PDB file of C-alpha atoms in Angstrom:
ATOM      1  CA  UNK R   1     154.381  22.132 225.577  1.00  0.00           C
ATOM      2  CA  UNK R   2     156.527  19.833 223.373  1.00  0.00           C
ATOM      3  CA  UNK R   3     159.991  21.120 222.167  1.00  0.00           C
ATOM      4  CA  UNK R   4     161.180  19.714 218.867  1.00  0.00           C
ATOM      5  CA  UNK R   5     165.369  20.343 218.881  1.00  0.00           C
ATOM      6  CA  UNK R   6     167.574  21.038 215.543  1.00  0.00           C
ATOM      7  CA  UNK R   7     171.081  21.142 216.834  1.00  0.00           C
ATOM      8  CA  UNK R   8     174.528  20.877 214.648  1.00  0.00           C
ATOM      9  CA  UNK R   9     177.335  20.367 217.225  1.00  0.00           C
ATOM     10  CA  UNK R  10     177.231  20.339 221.234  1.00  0.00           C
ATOM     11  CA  UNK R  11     174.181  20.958 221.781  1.00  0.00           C
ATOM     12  CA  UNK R  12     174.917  22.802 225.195  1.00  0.00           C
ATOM     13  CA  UNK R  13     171.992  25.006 224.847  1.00  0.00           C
ATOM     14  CA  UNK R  14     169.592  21.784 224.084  1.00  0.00           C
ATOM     15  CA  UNK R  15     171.192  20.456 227.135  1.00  0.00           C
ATOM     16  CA  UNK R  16     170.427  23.648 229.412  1.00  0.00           C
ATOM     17  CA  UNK R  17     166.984  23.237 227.989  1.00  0.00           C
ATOM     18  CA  UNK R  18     166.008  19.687 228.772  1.00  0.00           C
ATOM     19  CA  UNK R  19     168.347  20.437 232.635  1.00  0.00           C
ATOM     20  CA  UNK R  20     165.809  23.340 232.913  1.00  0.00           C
ATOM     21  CA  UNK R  21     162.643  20.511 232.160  1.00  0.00           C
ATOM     22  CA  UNK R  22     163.617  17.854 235.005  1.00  0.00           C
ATOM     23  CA  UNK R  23     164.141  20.715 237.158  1.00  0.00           C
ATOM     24  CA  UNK R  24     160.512  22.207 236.838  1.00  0.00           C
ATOM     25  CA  UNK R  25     161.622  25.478 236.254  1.00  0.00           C
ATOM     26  CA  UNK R  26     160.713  24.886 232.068  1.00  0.00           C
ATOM     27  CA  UNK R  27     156.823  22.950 232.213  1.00  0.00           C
ATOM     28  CA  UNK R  28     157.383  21.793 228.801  1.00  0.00           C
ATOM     29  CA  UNK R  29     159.193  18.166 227.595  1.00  0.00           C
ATOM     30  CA  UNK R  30     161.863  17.598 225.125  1.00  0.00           C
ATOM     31  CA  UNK R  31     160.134  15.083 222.779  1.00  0.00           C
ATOM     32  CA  UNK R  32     162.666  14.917 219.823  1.00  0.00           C
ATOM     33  CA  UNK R  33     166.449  15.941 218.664  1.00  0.00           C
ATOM     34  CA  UNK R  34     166.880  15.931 215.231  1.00  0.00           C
ATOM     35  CA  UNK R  35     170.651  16.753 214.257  1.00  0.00           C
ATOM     36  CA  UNK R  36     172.623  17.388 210.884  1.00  0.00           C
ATOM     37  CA  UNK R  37     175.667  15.612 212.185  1.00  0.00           C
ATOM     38  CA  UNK R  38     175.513  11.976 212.798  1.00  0.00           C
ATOM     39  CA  UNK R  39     178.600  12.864 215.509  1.00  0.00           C
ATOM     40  CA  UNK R  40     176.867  15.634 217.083  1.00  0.00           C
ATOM     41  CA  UNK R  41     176.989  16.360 220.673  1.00  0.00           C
ATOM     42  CA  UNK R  42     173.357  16.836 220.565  1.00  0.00           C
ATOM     43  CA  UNK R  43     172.471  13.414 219.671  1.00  0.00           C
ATOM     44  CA  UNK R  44     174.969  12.145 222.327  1.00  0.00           C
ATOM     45  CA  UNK R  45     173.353  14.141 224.907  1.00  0.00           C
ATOM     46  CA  UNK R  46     169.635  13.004 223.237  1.00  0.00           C
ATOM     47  CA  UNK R  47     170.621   9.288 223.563  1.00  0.00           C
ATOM     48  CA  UNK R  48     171.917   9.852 227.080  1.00  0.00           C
ATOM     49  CA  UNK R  49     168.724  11.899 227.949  1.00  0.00           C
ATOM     50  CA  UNK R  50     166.535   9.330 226.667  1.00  0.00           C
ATOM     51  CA  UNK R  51     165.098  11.767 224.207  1.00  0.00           C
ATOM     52  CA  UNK R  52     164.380  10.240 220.266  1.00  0.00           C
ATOM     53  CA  UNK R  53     166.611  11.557 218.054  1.00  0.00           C
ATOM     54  CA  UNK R  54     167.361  11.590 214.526  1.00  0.00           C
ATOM     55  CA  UNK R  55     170.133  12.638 212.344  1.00  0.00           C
ATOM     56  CA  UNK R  56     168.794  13.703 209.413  1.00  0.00           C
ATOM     57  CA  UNK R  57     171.443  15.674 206.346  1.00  0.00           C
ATOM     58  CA  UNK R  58     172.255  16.208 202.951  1.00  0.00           C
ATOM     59  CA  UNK R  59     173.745  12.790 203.254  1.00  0.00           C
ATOM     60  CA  UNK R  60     170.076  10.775 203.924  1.00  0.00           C
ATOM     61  CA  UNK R  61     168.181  12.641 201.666  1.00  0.00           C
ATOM     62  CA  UNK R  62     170.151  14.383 199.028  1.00  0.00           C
ATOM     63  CA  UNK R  63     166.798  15.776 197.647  1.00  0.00           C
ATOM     64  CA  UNK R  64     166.401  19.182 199.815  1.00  0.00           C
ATOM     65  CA  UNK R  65     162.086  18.784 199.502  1.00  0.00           C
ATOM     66  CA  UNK R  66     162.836  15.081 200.187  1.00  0.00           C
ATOM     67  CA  UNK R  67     165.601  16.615 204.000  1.00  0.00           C
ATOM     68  CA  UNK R  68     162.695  19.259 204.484  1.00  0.00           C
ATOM     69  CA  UNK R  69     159.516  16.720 204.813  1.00  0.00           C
ATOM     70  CA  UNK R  70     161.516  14.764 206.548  1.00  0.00           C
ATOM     71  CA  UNK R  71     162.353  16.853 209.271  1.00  0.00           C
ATOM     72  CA  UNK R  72     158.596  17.983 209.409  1.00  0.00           C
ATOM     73  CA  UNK R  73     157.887  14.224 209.684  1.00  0.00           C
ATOM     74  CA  UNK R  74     160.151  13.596 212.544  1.00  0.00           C
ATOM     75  CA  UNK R  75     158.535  16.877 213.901  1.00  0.00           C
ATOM     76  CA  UNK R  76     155.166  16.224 213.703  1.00  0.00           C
ATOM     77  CA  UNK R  77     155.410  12.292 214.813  1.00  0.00           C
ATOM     78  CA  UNK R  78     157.237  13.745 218.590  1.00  0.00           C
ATOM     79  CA  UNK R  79     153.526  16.262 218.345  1.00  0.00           C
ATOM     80  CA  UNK R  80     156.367  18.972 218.819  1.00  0.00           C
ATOM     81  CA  UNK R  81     154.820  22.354 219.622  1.00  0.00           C
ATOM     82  CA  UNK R  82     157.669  24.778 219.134  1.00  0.00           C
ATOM     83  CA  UNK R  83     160.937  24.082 217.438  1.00  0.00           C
ATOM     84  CA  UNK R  84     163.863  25.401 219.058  1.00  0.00           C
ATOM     85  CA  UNK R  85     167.465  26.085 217.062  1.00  0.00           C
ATOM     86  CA  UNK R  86     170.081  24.678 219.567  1.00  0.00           C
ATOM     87  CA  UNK R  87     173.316  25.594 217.308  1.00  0.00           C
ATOM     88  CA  UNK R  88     171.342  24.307 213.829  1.00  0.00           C
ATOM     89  CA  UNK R  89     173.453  25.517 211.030  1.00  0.00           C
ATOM     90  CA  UNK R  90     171.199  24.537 208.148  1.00  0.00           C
ATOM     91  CA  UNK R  91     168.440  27.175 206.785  1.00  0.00           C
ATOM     92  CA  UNK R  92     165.313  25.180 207.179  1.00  0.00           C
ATOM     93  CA  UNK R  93     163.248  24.132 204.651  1.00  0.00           C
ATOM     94  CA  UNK R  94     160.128  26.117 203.442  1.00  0.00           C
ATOM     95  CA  UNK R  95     157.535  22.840 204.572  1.00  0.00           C
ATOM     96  CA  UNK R  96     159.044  23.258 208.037  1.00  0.00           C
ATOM     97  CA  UNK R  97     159.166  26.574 208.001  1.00  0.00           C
ATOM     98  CA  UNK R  98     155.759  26.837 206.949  1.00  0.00           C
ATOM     99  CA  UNK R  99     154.217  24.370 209.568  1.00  0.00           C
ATOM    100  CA  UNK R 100     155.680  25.870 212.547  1.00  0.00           C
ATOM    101  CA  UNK R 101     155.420  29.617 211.042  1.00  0.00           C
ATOM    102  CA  UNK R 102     155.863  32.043 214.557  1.00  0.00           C
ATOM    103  CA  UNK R 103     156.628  28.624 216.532  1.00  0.00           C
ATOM    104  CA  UNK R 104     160.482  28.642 215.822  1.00  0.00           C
ATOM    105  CA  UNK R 105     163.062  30.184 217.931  1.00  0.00           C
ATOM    106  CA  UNK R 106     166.706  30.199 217.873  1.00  0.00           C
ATOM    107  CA  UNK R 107     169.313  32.150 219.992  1.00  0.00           C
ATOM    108  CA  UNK R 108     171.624  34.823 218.578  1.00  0.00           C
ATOM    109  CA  UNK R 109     175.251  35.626 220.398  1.00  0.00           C
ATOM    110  CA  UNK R 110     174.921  39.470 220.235  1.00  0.00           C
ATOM    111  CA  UNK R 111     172.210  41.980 220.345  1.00  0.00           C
ATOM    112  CA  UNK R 112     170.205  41.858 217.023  1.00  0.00           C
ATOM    113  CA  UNK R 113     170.140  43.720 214.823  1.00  0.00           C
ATOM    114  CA  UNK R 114     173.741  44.401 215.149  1.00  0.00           C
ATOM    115  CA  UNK R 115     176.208  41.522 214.375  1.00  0.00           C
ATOM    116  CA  UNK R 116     173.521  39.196 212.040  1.00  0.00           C
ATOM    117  CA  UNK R 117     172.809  38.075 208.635  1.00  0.00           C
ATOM    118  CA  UNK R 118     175.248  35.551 206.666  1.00  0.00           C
ATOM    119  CA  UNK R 119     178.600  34.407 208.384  1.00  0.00           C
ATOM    120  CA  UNK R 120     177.575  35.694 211.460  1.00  0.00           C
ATOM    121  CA  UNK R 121     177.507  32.692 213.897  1.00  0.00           C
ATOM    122  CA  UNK R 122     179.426  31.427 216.536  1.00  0.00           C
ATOM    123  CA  UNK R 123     183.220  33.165 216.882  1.00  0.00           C
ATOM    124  CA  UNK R 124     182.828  35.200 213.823  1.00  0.00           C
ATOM    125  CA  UNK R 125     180.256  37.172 215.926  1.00  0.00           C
ATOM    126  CA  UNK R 126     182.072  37.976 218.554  1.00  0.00           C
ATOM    127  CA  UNK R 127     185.377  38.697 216.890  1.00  0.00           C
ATOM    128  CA  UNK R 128     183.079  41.411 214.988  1.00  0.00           C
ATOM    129  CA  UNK R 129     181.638  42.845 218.441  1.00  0.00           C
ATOM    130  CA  UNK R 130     185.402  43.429 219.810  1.00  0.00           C
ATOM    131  CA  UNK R 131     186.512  44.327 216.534  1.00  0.00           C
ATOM    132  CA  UNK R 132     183.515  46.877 216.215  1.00  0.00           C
ATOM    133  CA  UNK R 133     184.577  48.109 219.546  1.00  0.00           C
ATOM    134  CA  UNK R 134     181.232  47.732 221.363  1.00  0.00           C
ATOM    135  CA  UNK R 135     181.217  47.874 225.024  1.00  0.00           C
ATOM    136  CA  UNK R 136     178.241  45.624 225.416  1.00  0.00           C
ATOM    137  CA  UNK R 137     177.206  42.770 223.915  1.00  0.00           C
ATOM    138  CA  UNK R 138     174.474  40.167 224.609  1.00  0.00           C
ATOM    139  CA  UNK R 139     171.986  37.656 223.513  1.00  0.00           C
ATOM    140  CA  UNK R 140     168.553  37.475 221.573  1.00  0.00           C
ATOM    141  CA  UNK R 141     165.949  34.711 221.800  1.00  0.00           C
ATOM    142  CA  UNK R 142     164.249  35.470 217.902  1.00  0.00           C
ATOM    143  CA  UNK R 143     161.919  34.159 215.975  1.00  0.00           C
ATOM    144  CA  UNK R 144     162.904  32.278 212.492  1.00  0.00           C
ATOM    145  CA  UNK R 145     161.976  33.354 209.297  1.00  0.00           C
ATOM    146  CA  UNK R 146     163.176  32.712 206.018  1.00  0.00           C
ATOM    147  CA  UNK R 147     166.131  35.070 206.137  1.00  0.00           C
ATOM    148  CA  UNK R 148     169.367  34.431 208.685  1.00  0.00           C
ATOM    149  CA  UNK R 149     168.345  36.694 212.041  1.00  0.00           C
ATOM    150  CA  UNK R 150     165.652  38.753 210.575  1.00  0.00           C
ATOM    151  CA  UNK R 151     162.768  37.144 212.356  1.00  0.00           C
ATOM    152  CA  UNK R 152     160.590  39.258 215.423  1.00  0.00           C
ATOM    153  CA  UNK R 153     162.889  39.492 218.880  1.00  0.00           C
ATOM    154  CA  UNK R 154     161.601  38.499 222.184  1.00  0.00           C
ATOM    155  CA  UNK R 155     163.891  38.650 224.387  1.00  0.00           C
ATOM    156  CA  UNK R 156     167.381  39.984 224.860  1.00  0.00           C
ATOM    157  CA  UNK R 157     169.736  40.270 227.861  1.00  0.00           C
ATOM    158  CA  UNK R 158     172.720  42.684 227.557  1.00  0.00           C
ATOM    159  CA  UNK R 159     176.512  41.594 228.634  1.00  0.00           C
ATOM    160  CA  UNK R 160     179.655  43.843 229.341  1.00  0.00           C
ATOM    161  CA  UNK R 161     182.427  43.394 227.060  1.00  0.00           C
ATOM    162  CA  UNK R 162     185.140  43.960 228.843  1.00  0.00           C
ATOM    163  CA  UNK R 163     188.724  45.303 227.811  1.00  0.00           C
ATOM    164  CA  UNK R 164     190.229  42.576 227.806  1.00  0.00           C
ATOM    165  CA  UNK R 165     188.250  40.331 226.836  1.00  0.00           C
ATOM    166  CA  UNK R 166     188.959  37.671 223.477  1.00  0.00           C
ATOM    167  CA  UNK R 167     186.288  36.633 221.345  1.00  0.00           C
ATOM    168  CA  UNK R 168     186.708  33.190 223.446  1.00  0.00           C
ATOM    169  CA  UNK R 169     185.776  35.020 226.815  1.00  0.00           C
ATOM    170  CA  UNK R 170     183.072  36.735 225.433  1.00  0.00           C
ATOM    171  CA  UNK R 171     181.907  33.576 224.044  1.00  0.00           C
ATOM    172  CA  UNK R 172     181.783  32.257 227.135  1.00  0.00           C
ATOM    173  CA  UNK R 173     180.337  34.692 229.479  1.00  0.00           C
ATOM    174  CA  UNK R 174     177.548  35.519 226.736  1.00  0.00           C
ATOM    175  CA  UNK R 175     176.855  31.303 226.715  1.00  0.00           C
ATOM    176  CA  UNK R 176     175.722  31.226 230.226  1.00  0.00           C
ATOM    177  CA  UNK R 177     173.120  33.814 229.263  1.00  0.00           C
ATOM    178  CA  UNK R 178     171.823  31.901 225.780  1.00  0.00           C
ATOM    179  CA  UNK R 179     171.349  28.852 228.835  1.00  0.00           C
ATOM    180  CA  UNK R 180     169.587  31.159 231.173  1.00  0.00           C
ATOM    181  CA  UNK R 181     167.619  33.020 228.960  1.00  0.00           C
ATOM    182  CA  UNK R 182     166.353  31.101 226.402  1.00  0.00           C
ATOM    183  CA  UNK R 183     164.700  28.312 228.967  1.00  0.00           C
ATOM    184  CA  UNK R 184     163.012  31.787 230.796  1.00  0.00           C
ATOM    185  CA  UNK R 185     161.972  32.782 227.731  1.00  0.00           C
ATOM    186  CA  UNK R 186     160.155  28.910 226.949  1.00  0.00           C
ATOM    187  CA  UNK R 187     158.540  29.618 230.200  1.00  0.00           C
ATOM    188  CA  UNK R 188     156.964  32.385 229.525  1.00  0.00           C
ATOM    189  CA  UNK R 189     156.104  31.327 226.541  1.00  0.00           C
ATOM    190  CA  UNK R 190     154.745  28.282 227.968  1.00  0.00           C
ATOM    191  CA  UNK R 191     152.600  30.191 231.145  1.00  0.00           C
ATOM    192  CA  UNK R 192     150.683  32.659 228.442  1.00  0.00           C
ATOM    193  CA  UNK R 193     152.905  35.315 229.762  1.00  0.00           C
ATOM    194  CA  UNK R 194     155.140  35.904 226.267  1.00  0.00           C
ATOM    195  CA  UNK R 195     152.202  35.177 223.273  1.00  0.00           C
ATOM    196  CA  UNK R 196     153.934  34.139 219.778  1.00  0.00           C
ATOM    197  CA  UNK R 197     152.320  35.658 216.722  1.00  0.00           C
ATOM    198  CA  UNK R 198     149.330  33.388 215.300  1.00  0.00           C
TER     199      UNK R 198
END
């Protein structure tokens, strides 16, 4: 199984990923990185992974049909097999989208459906979780659709919020489960075990 990566910052996720590949616990191989930010962490960590990588914007191709083939071209040329959202802050294109229809998976910081849609990424998400009051919160490995964190779940894995705990902690304690998780979830994916919509 080939993984095709859009990441926007760090890429710590990516990272866990590809960790999770030379290990042998993932049977799959990290064949491109295509990034949004020419300074990403993500292509950093590509270029000292020795995985191709590509930054690919607004900036190179102004033209969003022009962006959107030519992420499916980047795609396509690695013979990706699933596309994975490391951190990608960019809707995809409706080629993409299209082309790898039920093979596109990105990782949410809370429990879907709760604490989605619009805005909702990164700190904003868990700001609203403690704000909301919750006493758990979590993460869910989704599918991608057209809309922001709509797409089919298939896996989640719950975390305590505790009381005192800043959006910055939570952060943190649900980011080791986005790393743990969402390489379990590729493996089951990849064994047969977890079957993605045809």
């Amino acid at each position: 199984m080939k993984i095709g990566f859009l990441a926007s910052h760090g890429g710590s996720n990516m990272q866990a990923i590809i960790d999770a590949c030379k290990s042998g616990k993932l049977e799959a191989i990290p064949a491109v990185v295509v990034s949004n930010n020419s300074d990403s962490g993500a292509i950093a960590r590509a270029r000292t992974e020795g995985v191709p990588h590509y930054y690919l914007s607004g900036k190179t191709h102004p033209d969003p049909v022009e962006l959107d083939q030519a992420i499916l071209d980047a795609l396509l040329r690695h013979g990706v097999d699933i596309v994975i959202l490391a951190g990608y802050m960019k809707k995809l294109g409706p080629k993409t989208l299209a082309h790898f229809r039920g093979r596109i998976l990105n990782v949410h910081p809370a429990l879907l459906p709760k604490f989605g849609g619009a805005g909702m990424y990164g700190i904003h998400v868990h700001e609203a979780v403690i704000a909301a009051g919750e006493k758990e919160s979590g993460v869910t490995i989704h599918l991608v659709d057209d809309q922001y964190d709509t797409g089919p779940i298939l896996a989640q894995r719950r975390v305590p919020v505790m009381p005192d705990d800043t959006p910055e902690t939570l952060a943190a304690r649900v980011l080791t489960e986005e790393h743990i998780l969402y390489s379990e979830t590729l493996q089951r994916i990849a064994t047969g075990e977890l079957s993605l919509p045809t």
